[in-house]
Structure formats: C-alpha cells, structure tokens
Tab-separated table of C-alpha atoms in Angstrom:
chain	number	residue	atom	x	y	z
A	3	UNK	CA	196.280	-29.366	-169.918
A	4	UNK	CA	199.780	-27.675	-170.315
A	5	UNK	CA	198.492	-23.973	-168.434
A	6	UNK	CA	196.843	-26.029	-165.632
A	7	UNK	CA	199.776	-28.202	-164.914
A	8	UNK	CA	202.090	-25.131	-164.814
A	9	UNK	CA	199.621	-22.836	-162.565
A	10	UNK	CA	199.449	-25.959	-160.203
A	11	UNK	CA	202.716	-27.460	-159.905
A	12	UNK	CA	205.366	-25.734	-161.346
A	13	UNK	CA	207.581	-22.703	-159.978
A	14	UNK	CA	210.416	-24.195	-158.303
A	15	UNK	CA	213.704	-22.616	-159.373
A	16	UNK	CA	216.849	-24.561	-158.959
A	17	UNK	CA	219.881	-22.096	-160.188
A	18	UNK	CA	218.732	-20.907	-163.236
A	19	UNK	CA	216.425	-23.775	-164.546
A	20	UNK	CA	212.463	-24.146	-163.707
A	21	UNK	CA	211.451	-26.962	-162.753
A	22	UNK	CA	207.956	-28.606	-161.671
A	23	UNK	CA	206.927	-31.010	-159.243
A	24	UNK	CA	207.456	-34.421	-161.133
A	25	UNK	CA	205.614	-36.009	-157.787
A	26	UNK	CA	202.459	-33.969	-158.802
A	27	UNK	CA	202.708	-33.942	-162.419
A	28	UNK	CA	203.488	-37.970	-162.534
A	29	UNK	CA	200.427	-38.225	-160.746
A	30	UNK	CA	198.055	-35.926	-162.450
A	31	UNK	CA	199.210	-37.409	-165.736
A	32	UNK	CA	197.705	-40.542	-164.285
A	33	UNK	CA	194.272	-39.045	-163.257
A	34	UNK	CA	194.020	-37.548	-166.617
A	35	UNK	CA	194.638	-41.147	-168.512
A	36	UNK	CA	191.805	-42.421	-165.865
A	37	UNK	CA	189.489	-39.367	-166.951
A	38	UNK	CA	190.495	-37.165	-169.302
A	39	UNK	CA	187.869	-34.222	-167.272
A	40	UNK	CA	189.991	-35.258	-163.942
A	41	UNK	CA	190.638	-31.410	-161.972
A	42	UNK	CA	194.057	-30.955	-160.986
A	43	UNK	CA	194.659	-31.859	-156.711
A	44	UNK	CA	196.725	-31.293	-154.034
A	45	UNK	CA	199.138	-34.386	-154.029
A	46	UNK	CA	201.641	-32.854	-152.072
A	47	UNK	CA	198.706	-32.816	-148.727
A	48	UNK	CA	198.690	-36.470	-148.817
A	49	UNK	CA	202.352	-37.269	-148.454
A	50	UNK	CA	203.267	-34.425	-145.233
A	51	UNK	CA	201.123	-33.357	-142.425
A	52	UNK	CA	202.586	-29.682	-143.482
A	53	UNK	CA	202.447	-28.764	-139.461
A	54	UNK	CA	205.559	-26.913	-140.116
A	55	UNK	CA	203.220	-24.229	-141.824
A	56	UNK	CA	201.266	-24.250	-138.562
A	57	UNK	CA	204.091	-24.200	-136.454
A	58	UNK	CA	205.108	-21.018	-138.554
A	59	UNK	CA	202.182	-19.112	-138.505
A	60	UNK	CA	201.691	-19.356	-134.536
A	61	UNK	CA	205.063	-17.824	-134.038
A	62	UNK	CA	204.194	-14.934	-136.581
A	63	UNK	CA	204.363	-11.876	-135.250
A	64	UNK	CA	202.797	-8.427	-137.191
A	65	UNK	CA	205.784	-8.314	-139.202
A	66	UNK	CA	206.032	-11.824	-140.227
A	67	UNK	CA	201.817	-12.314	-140.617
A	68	UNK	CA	201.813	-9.154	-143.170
A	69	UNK	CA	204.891	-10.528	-144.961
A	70	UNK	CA	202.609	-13.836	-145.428
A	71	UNK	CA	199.884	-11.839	-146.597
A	72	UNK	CA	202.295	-10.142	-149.223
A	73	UNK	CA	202.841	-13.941	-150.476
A	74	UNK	CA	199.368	-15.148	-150.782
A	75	UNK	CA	198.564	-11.845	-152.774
A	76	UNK	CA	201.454	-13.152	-155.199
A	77	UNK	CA	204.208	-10.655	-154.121
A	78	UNK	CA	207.594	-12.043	-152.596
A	79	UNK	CA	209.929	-11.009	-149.672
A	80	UNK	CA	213.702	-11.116	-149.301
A	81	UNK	CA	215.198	-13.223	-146.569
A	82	UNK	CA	218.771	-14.785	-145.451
A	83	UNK	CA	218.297	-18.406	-146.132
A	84	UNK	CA	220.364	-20.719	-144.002
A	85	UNK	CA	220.826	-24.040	-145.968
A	86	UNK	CA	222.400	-25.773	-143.401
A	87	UNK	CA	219.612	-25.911	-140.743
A	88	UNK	CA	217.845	-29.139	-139.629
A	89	UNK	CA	214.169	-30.032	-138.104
A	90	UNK	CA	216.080	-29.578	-134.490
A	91	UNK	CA	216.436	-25.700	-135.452
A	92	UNK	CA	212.495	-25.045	-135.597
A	93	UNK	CA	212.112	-23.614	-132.893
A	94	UNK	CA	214.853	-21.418	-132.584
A	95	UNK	CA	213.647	-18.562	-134.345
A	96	UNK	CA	210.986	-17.122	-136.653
A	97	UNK	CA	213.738	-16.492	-139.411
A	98	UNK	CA	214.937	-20.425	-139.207
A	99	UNK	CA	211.739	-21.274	-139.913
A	100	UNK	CA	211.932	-19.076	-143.213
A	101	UNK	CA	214.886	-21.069	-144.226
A	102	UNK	CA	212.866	-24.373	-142.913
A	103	UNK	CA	210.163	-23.333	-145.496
A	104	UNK	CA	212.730	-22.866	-148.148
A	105	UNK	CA	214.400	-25.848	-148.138
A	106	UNK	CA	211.141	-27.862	-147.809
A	107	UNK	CA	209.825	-26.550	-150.527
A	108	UNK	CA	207.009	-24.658	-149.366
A	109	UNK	CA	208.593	-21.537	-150.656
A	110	UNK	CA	211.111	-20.960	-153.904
A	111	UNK	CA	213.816	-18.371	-154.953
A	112	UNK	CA	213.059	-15.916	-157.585
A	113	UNK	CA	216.522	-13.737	-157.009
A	114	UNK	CA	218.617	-12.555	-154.818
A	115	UNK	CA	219.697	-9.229	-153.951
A	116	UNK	CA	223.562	-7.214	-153.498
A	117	UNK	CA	223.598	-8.011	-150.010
A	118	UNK	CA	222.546	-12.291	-150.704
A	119	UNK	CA	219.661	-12.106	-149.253
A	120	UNK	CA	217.210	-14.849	-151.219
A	121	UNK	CA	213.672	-13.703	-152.802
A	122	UNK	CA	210.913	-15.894	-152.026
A	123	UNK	CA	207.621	-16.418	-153.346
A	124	UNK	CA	205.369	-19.470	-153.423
A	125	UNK	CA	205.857	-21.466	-156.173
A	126	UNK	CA	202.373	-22.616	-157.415
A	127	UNK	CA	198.677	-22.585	-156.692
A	128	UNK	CA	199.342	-26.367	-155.361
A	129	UNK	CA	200.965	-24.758	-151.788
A	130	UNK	CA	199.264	-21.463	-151.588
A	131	UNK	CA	196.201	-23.828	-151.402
A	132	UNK	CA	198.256	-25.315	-147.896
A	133	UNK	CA	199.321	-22.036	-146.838
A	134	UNK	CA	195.421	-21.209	-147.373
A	135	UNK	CA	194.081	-24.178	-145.588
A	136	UNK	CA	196.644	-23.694	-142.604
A	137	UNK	CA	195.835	-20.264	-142.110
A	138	UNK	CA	192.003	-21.029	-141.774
A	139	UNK	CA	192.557	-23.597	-139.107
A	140	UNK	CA	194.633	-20.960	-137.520
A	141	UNK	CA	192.453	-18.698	-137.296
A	142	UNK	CA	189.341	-21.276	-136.225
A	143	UNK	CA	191.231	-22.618	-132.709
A	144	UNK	CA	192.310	-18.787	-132.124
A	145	UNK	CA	188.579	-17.400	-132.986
A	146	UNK	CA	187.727	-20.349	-130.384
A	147	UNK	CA	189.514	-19.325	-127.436
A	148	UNK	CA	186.834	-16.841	-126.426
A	149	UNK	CA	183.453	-18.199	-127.114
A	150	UNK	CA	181.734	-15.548	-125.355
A	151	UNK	CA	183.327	-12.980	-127.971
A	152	UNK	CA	182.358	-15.112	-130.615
A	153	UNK	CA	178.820	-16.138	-129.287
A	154	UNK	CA	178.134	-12.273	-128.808
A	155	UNK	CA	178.825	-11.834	-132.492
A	156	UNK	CA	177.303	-14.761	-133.769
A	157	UNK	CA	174.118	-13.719	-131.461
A	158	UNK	CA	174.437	-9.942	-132.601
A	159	UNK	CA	173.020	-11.690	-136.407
A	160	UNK	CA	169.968	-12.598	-134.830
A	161	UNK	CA	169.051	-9.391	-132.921
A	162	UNK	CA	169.585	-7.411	-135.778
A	163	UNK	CA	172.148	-5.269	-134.410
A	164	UNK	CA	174.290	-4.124	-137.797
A	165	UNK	CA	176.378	-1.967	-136.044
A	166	UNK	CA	178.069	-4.598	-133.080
A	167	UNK	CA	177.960	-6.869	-136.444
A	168	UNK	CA	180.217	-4.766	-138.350
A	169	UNK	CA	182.593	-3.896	-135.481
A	170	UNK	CA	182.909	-7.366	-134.632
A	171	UNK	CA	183.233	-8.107	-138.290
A	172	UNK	CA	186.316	-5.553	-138.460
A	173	UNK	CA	187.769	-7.201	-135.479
A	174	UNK	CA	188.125	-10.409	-136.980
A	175	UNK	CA	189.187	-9.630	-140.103
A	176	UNK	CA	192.418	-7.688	-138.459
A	177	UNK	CA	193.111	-10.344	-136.384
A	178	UNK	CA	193.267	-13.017	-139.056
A	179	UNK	CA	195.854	-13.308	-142.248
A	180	UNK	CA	194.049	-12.186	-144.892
A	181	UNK	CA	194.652	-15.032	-147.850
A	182	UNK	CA	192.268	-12.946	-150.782
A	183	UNK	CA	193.123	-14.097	-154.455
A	184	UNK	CA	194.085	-10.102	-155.424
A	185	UNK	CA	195.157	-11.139	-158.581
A	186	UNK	CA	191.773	-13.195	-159.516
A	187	UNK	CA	188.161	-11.958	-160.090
A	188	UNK	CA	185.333	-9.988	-157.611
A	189	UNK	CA	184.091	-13.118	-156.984
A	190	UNK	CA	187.111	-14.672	-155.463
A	191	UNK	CA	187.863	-12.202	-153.160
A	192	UNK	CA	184.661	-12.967	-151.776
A	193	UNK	CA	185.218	-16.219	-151.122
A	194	UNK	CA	187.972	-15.105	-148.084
A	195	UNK	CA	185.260	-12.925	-146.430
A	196	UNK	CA	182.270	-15.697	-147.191
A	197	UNK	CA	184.480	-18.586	-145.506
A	198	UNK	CA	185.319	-16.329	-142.661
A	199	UNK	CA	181.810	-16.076	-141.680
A	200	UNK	CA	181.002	-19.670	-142.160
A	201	UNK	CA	183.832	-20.512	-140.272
A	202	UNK	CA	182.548	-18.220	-137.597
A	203	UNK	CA	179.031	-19.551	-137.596
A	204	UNK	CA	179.904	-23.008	-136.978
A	205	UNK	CA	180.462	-22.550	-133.420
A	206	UNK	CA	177.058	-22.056	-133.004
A	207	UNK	CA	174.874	-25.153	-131.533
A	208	UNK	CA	171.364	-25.234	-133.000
A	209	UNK	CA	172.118	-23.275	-136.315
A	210	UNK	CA	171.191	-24.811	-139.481
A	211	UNK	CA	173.787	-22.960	-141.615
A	212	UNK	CA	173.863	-23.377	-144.913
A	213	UNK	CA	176.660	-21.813	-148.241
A	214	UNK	CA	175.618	-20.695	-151.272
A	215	UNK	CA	172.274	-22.711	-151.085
A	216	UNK	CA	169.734	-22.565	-153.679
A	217	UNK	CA	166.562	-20.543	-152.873
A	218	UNK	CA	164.488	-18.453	-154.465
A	219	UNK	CA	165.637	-17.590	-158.108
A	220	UNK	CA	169.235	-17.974	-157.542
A	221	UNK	CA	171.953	-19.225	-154.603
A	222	UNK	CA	172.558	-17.226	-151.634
A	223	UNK	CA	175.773	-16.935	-149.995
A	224	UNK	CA	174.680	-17.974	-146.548
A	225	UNK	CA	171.546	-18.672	-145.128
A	226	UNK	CA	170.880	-19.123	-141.671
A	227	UNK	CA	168.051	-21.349	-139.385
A	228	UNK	CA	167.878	-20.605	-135.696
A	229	UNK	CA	164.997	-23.297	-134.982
A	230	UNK	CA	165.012	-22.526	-131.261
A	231	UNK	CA	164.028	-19.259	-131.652
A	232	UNK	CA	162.016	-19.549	-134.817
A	233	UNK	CA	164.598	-16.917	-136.782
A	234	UNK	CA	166.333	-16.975	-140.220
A	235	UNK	CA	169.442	-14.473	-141.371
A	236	UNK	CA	170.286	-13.896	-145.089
A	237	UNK	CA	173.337	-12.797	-146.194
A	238	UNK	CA	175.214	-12.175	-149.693
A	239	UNK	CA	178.606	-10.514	-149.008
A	240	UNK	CA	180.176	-8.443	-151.898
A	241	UNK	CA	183.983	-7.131	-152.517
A	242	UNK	CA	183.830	-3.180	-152.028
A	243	UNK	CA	186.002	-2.412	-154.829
A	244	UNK	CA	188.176	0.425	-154.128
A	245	UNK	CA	186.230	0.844	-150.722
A	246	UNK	CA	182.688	1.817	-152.744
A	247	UNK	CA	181.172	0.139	-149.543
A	248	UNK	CA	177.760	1.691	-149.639
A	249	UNK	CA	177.253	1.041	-153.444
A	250	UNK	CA	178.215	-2.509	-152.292
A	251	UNK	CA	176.256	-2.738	-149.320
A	252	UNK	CA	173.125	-1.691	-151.873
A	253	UNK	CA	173.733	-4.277	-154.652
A	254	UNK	CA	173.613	-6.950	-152.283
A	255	UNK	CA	170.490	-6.219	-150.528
A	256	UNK	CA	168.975	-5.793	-154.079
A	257	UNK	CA	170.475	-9.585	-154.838
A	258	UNK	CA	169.144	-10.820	-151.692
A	259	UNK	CA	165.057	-9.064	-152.444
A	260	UNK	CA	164.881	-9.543	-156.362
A	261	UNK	CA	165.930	-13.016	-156.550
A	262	UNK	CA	163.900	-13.975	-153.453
A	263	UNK	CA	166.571	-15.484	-151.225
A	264	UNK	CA	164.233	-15.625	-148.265
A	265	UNK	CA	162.019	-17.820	-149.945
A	266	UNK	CA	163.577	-21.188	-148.344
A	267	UNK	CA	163.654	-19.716	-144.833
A	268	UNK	CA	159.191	-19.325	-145.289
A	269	UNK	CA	158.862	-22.143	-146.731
A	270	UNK	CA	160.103	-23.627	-143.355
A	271	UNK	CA	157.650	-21.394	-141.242
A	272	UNK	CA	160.553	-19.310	-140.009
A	273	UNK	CA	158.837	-15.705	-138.535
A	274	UNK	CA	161.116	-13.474	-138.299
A	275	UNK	CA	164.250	-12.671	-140.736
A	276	UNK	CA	166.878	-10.485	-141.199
A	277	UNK	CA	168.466	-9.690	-144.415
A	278	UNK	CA	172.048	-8.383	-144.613
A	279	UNK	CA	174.382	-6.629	-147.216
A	280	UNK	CA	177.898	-6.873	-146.015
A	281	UNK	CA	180.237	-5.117	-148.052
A	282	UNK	CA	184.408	-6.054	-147.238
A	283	UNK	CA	187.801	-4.168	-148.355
A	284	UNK	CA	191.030	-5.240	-147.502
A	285	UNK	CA	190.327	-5.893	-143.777
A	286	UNK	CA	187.095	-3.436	-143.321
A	287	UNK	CA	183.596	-3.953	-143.841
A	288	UNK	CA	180.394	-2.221	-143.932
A	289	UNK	CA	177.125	-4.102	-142.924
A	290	UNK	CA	173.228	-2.969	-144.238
A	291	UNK	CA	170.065	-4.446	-142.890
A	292	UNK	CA	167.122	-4.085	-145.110
C-alpha cells in the first residue's frame, strides 16, 4: 500500500527531510491489519473541527480565492510566513491566516525564494480533501442567502428554459472556488460541476433528487422527481475539454437517449420530462435540451 500511503499522508517538509503524518499512517496501518481491502481515510477530520479553513475562505478576497484555486489544481504560491503568530492573530489579517495555515499544517513548504518568502502547497490528498469539503459548505450557506435567486434557477430546470439555466449556471460557477482535480481524469473534473448542481438542488422542497442512479441501461448523473407537478429532469454533465462545448453538449444527450436514462422517471408515471446536456470548462458552461 506504499503509493497510497504516500498520495494520502505524506508531503510535509521539515528542512530538508520529508516526512508523513505518523498520526495517519499509525492509524491506517491499523485498518489495514483489521482488513487488508480497508481504503485509506481522513484521520486528521476527526481530531480538529478545521474551522480555521472556514474562517479563511470567508475572508478571501479575488486574489486570495484564485490563489486557493491554484492549490487545489496542485500548483503552489509564495508567501511571508510569520512563525511566531498565535490563534489571537486570526483575525488580523488575510496574510496571518496564511502563516496560521502553515504552521497548522494545513499547508507545507516546498522552497523559498531570494527575497524569503516560503512556497506553499498542500501536502497530500488527506487535506485537499478538507480544503474540498470546506469550500463546498462555503459555497452552500452563501448559495443560500438568496433563495429567490436560487429557487429561480432551480425552477428554470423544470420550465425548460436552457438559456436562464446556463446563465445561472455561469453565475455560480464564478462565484464559487473552483476545487476540479486538473491533474486527474475527464471523469473527475466532472465530479466538481455534478456536486455543484446537487448541492444546488437540495434547496428545493418536494424534489426527489437522486446522483448517479441506475436507470435504464446504465447510471445517470442526476435525475430529478417534481411529484407536485408531475415533472422529471435528466441530466449527465460532461467536461468540455479544451472548451469543445457543443461536441460535449451532443455526447451527453446521446448518453442520456441510447442508454434510456428516462426510463425510471416513466416507470413512475411522470408526464412530462426534460433531458439536458450540460457541458462545463473552467468556470463556463453550455446547456442542450433535447
């Protein structure tokens, strides 16, 4: 399990030597004697309530939210660490906070440069899961402050109006920090746009929503039951790679009518239903109704 162990919980870089987590590893060790199958997990989430991540990301301004985005994508940022600050200093200052996240480990050196400034990058796939997590509770309460924005777009799904659903869509994808795996397949980068929507849906009372259900001849990525109003949407959402949106836009309507993802919505009676390709780059998206 040696490449696991390192992609999850090693990275940290005291001086010159490398060192792992020996809290995570210990424990891991002890899962896999347990059950040799055991996947690796997030020990570090049950010993901190990591709100100094939250605390972080509300003060981020445009700067600071695209230099986050730059370390979720794997890249790193220089910075004057202050090693002498304490828990008092929080709130003092978004660049405190850097140095907070430093000496907490949340963050790790990987050089400096002529002027000492420290390079940072996140050490493993252990905290960018936290920094992931954070950042989609983030963006839930501030996607909550104005329901009737986010009713309007949630409602726009079920009057089949693609174009207030892709401006909407573009909206929220500039306002949150984008947290796509650049580095890891198609199917990955997906996953950020896919739990955006599903996080978006949930504030809807009455929808039956369901993720990557089974239906039809294969699993659709959402799938969703307005009872009230007798109405089902279907959606599979596809990375645009290099912004090939239409090309995009087509494959997934062809997913959604070859392998029959309606099929679960009639089976339930539902009469009417929309079907839609939606097609995301970086933080645009094109939407297709077919």
């Amino acid at each position: 399990m040696y490449d696991t162990v390192k992609e999850w919980y090693d990275g940290y870089r005291f001086g010159n030597l490398d060192i792992y987590c020996p809290w995570d590893v210990i424990n891991y060790c002890f899962d896999l004697k347990l059950n040799p199958s055991a996947k690796p997990q997030n020990y570090w989430m049950n010993t901190s309530s990591n709100n100094i991540i939250r605390r972080f990301i509300n003060k981020a301004n445009s700067i600071t939210k695209k230099e986050i985005e730059l370390l979720m994508d794997g890249g790193s940022i220089k910075k004057e660490i202050r090693q002498d600050l304490t828990y008092r200093d929080l709130d003092s200052g978004i660049d405190n906070l850097w140095s907070i996240l430093f000496t907490t480990g949340y963050l790790t050196q990987c050089g400096e440069d002529d002027g000492g400034r420290t390079e940072l990058v996140i050490p493993n796939k252990e905290i960018r899961w936290i920094f992931a997590w954070q950042i989609h509770e983030w963006f839930k309460e501030e996607t909550a402050k104005d329901s009737g924005r986010l009713e309007r777009f949630c409602r726009a799904f079920m009057e089949n109006d693609v174009s207030a659903i892709e401006e909407g869509f573009t909206s929220y994808l500039k306002q949150t920090i984008s947290i796509r795996d650049t580095y890891g397949k198609k199917e990955m980068k997906e996953n950020f746009y896919h739990g955006i929507l599903l996080g978006l849906f949930g504030y809807m009372d009455g929808w039956i929503v369901s993720s990557n259900a089974e239906s039809g001849e294969g699993y659709c990525d959402i799938i969703v039951e307005d009872e009230a109003e007798d109405t089902g949407i279907v959606i599979e959402v596809k990375y645009a790679e290099d912004g090939a949106f239409d090309d995009a836009c087509r494959k997934a309507l062809g997913q959604i009518k070859d392998r029959d993802y309606e099929e679960v919505l009639r089976d339930d009676g539902v009469k009417t239903i929309y079907r839609y390709g939606i097609a995301c780059y970086k933080k645009r998206c094109r939407v297709v109704a077919g």
